[in-house]
CSV table of C-alpha atoms and ligand atoms in Angstrom, one decimal:
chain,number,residue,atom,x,y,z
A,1,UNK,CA,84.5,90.5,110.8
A,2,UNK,CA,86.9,90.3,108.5
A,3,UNK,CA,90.7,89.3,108.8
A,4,UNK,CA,93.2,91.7,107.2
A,5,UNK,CA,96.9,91.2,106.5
A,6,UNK,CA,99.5,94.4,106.8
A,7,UNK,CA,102.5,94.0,105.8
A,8,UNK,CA,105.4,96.2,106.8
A,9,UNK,CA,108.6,96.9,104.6
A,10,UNK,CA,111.6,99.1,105.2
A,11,UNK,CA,114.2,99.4,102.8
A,12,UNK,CA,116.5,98.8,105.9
A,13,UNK,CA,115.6,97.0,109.5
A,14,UNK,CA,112.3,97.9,110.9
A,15,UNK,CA,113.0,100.3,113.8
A,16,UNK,CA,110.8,100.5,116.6
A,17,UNK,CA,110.0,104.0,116.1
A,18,UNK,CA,108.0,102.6,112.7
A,19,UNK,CA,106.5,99.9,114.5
A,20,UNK,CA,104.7,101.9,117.1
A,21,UNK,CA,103.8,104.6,114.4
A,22,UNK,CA,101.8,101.7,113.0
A,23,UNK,CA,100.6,100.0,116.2
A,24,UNK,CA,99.5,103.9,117.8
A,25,UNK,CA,97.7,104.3,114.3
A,26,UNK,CA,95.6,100.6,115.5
A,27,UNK,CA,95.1,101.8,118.8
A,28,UNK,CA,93.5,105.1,117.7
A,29,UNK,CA,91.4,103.2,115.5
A,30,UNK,CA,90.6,100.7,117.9
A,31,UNK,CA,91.5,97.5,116.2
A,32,UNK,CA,93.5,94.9,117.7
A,33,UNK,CA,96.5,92.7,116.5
A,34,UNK,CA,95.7,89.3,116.6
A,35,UNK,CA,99.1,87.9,115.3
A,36,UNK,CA,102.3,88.8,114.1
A,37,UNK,CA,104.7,87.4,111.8
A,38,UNK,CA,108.5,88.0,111.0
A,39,UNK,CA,109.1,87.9,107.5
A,40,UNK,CA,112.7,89.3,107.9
A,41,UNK,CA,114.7,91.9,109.7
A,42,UNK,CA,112.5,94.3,107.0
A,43,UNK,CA,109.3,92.6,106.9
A,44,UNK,CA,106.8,92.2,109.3
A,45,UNK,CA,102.7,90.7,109.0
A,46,UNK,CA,100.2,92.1,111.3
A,47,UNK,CA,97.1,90.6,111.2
A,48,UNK,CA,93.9,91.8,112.8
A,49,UNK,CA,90.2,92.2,112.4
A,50,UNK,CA,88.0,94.8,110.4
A,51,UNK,CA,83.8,94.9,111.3
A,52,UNK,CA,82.4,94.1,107.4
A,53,UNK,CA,81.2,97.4,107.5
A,54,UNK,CA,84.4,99.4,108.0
A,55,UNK,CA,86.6,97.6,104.9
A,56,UNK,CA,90.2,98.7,104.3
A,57,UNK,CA,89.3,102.1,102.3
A,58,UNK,CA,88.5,103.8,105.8
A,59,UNK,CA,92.2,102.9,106.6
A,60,UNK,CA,94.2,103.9,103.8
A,61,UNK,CA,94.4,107.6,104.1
A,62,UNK,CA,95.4,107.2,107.6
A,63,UNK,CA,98.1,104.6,106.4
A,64,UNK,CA,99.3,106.9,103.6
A,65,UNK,CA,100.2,109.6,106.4
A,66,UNK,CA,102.1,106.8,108.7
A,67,UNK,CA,104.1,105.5,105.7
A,68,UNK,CA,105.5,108.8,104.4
A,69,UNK,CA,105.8,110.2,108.0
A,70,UNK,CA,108.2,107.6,108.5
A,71,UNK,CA,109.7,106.3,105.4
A,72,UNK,CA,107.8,102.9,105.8
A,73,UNK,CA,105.2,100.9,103.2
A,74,UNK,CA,102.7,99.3,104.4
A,75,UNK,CA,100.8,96.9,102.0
A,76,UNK,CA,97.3,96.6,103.5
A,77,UNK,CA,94.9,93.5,101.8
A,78,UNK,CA,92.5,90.8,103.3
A,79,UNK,CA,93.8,87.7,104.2
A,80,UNK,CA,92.2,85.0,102.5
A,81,UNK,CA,92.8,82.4,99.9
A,82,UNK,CA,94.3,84.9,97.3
A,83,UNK,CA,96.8,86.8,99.4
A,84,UNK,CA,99.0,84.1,98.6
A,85,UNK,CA,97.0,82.0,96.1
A,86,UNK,CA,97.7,84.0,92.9
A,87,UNK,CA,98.9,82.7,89.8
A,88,UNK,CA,100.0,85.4,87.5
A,89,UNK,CA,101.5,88.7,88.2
A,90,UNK,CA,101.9,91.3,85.2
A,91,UNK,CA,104.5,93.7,85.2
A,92,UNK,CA,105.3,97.1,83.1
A,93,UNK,CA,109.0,97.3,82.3
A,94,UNK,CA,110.3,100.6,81.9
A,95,UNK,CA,111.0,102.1,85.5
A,96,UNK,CA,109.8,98.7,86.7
A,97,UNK,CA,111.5,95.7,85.5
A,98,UNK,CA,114.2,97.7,84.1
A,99,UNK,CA,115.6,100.6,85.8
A,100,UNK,CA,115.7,102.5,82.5
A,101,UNK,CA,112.8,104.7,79.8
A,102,UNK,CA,113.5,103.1,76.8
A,103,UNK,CA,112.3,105.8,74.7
A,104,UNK,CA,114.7,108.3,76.6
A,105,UNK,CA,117.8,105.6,75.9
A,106,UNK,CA,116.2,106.1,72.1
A,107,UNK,CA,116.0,109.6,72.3
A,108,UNK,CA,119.6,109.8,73.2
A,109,UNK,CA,120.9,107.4,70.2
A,110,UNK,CA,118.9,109.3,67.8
A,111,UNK,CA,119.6,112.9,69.1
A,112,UNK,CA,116.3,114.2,69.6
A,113,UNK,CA,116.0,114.3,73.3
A,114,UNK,CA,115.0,117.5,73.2
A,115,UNK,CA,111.7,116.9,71.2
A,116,UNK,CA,111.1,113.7,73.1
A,117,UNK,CA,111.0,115.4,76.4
A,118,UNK,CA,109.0,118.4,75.4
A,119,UNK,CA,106.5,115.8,74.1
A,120,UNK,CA,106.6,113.9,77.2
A,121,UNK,CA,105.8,116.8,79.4
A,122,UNK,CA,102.8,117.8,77.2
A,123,UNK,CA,101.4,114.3,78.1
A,124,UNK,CA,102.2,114.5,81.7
A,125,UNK,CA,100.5,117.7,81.8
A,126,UNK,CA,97.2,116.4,80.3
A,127,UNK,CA,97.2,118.1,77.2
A,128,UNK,CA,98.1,115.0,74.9
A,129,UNK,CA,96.8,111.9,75.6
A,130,UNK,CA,99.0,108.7,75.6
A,131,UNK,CA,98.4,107.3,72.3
A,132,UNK,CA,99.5,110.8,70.4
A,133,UNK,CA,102.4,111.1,72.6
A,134,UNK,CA,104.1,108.0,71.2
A,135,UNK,CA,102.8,108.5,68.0
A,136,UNK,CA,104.8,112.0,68.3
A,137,UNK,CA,107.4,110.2,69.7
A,138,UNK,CA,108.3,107.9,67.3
A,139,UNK,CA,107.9,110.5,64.4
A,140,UNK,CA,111.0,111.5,65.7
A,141,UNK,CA,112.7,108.4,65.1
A,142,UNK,CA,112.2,108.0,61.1
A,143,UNK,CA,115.5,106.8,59.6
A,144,UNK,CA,117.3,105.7,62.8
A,145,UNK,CA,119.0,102.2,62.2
A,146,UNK,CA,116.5,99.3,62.9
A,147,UNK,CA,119.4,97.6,64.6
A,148,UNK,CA,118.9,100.6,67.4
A,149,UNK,CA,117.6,98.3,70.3
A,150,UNK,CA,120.3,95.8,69.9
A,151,UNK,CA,122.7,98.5,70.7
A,152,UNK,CA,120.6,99.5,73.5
A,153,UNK,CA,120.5,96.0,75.1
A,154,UNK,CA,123.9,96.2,76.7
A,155,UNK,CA,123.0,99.4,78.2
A,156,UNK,CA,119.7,98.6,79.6
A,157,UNK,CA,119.8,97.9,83.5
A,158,UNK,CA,117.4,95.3,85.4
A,159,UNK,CA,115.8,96.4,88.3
A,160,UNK,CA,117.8,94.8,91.6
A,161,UNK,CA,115.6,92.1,92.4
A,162,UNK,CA,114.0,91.1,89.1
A,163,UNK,CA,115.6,88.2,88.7
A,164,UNK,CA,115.3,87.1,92.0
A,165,UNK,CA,111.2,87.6,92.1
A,166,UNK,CA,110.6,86.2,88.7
A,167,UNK,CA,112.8,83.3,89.5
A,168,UNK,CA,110.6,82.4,92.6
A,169,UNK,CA,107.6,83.2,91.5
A,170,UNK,CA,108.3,80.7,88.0
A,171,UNK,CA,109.4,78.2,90.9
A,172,UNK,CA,105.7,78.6,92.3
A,173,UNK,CA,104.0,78.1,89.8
A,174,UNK,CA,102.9,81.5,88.2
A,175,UNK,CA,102.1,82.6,84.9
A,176,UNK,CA,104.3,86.0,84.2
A,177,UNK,CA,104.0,88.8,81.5
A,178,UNK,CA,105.5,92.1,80.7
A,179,UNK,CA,103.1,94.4,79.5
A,180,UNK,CA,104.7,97.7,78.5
A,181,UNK,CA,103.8,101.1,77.0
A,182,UNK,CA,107.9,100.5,75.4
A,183,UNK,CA,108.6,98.4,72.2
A,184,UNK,CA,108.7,94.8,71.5
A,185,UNK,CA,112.1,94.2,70.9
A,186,UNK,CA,113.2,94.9,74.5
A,187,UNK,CA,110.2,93.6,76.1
A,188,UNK,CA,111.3,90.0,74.3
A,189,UNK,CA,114.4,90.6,75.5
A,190,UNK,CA,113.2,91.1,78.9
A,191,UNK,CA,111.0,88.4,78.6
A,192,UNK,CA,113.5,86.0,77.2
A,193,UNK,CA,116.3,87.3,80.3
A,194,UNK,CA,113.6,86.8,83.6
A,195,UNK,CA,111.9,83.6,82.2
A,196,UNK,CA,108.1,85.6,81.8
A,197,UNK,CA,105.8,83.5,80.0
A,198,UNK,CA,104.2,86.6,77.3
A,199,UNK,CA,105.2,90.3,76.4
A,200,UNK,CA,103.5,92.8,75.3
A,201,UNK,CA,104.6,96.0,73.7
A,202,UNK,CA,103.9,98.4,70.8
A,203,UNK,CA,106.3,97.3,67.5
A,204,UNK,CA,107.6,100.4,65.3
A,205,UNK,CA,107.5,99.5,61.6
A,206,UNK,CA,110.7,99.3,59.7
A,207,UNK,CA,111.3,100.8,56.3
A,208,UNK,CA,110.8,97.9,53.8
A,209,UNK,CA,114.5,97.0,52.9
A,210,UNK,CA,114.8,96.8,56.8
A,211,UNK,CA,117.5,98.6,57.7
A,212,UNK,CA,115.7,101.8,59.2
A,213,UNK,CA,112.7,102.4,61.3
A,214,UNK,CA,109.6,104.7,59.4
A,215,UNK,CA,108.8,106.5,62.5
A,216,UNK,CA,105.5,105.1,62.8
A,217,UNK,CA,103.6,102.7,64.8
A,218,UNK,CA,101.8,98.9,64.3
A,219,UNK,CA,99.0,97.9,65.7
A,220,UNK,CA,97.1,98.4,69.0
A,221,UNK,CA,98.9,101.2,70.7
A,222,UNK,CA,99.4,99.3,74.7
A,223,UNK,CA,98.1,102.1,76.5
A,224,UNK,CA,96.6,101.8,80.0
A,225,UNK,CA,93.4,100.4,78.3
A,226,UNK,CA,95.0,97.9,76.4
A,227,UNK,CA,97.2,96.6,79.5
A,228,UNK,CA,94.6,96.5,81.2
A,229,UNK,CA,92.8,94.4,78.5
A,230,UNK,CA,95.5,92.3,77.7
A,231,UNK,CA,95.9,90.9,81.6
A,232,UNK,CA,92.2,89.6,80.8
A,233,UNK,CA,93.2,88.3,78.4
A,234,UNK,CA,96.5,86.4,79.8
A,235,UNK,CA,93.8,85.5,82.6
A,236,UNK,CA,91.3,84.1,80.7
A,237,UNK,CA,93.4,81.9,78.2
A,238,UNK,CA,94.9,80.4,81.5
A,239,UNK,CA,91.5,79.8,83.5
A,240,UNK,CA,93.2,82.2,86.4
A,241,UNK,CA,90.0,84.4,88.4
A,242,UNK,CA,91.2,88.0,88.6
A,243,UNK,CA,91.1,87.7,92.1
A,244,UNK,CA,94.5,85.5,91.5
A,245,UNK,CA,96.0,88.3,89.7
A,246,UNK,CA,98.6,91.1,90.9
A,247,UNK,CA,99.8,94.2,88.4
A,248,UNK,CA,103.4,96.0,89.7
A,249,UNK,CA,104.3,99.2,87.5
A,250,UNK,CA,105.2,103.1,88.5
A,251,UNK,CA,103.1,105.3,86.0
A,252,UNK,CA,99.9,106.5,85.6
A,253,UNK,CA,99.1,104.1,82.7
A,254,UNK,CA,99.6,101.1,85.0
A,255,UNK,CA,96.2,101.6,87.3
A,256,UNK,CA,94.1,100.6,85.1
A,257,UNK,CA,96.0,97.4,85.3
A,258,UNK,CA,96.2,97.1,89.1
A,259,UNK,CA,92.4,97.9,89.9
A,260,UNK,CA,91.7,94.9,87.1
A,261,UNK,CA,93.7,92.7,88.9
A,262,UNK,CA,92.7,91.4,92.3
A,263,UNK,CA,96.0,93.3,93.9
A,264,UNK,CA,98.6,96.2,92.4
A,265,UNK,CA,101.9,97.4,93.7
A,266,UNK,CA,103.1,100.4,92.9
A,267,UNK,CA,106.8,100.2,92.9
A,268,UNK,CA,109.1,103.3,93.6
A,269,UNK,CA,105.9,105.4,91.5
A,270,UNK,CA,104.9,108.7,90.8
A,271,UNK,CA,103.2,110.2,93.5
A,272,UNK,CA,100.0,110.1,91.7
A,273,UNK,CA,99.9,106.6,91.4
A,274,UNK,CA,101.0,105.9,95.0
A,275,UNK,CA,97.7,107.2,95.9
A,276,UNK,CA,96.0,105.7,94.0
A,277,UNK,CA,97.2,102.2,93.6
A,278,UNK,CA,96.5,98.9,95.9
A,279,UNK,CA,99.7,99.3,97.9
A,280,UNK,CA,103.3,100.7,97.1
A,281,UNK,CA,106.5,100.0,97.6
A,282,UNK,CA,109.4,102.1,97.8
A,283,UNK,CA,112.4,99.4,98.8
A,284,UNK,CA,115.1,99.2,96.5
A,285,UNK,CA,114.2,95.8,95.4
A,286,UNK,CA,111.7,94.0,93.4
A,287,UNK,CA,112.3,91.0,95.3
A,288,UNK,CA,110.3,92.2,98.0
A,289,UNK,CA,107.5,92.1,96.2
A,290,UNK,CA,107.6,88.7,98.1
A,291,UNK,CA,107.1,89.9,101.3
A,292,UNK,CA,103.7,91.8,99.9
A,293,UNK,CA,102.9,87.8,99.1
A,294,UNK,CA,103.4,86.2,102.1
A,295,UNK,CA,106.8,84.6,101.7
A,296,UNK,CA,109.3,85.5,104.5
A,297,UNK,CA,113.0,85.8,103.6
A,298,UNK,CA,113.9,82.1,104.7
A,299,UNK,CA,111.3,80.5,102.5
A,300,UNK,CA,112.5,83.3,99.2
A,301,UNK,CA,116.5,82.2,99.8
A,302,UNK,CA,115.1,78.3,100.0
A,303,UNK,CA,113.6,78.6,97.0
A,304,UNK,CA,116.4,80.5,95.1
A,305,UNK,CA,118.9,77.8,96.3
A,306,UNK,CA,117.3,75.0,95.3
B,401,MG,MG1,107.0,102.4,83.7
């Protein structure tokens, strides 16, 4: 047997109508609770027991059903050493740590949000890939100002709850990263504003007198290969196993990410990715990413007070 953790998250108190949709899910399935632990008014662990043969996958669909039937997440993993023995957790940052697209914000400045979003929906539709769309993309912004993302930083919005994770999570210990699909300027910024330890992004070149940017791009592209590459890499250079790492983003590009790491969240996503990553979570906050960890509301606000 193996033990499994779920953990349950509302974006307001659990009602009992959610609970039982969970617990009647069990008890069709036949598996029993064997504890349960209050996290907070919105959290709850259930722990229980899975034969070795049966594994979490045979649970998931059935989970997926409960969860959007009744406006719940459930975050389903083992519960061993890693659940809450991790050490880095790698975030994307547009729609994740920030609430914003960068490139739409861009778009706007530069008047050409038309292009942009006709480019965007090619890629969504398959018919680009993403490494042409923000080579297209950036085409369009030859001869903006290069001083474009400082005029964007007092616009851009951080995710409710950022601060808050990323402040207990540096207070435990873990190695944190932005890894984003954006540009670097921001995702210093961001880095610089939540206390991460790396960021990762592509750079636009700037004309040579540096006062404009060329419209084209340096570098490796950081695509979903290259995220997923670069948390490897993070991991490696800090001796953490990937067992001890967790990936939170919302697009497509960010699976890659979360099936390298040992855990991924999912975090107010594209359908698509719902299904497909780890877990998901729809809350309003990025601080409840905690929860997904272990950490119960008393033990998040004792370590944000202290
Ligand atoms: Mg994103």
């Amino acid at each position: 047997m193996v033990n499994y953790v779920a953990t349950l998250i509302s974006k307001t108190p659990i009602l009992e109508e959610q609970r039982q949709a969970w617990l009647s899910l069990l008890d069709r399935l036949q598996v029993s609770v064997t504890e349960k632990k209050n996290l907070s008014d919105r959290a709850q662990d259930f722990f229980f027991d899975l034969p070795d043969s049966l594994g979490l996958e045979f649970l998931r669909a059935a989970v997926n059903t409960v969860c959007k039937e009744n406006a719940i997440d459930i975050a389903l993993q083992p519960n061993d050493r890693y659940r809450r023995g991790k050490r880095l957790v790698v975030f994307d940052m547009d729609s994740t740590l920030i609430q914003q697209e960068v490139i739409d914000m861009i778009a706007a400045f530069a008047d050409v949000e038309d292009q942009v979003s006709a480019i965007t929906s090619l890629a969504m539709n398959g018919l680009i890939d993403f490494n042409e769309s923000l080579r297209r993309r950036a085409s369009l912004l030859e001869g903006i100002p290069s001083t474009v993302f400082e005029s964007l930083k007092s616009q851009i919005l951080l995710t409710p709850g950022a601060v808050e994770l990323c402040k207990v999570l540096k207070k435990e210990g873990y190695q944190l990263a932005v890894l984003s699909g954006g540009f670097i300027p921001l995702a210093n910024w961001i880095k610089s504003k939540l206390g991460l330890d790396y960021a990762f992004a592509n750079q636009l070149e700037v004309s040579e007198d540096g006062t404009a940017l060329t419209g084209k791009v340096l570098g490796d592209i950081v695509n979903a290969e290259r995220k997923a590459q670069l948390l490897r890499y993070i991991a490696e250079t800090g001796s953490i196993e990937l067992g001890e790492c967790m990936a939170v983003g919302d697009g497509a590009n960010d699976l890659k990410m979360m099936h390298t790491a040992g855990y991924g969240i999912a975090f107010n996503a594209k359908p698509i990715v719902q299904e497909k990553a780890p877990a998901r979570l729809n809350t309003r906050s990025l601080q409840d990413v905690l929860y997904i960890l272990g950490y119960s509301l008393d033990e998040q606000n004792s370590l944000l007070d202290d």
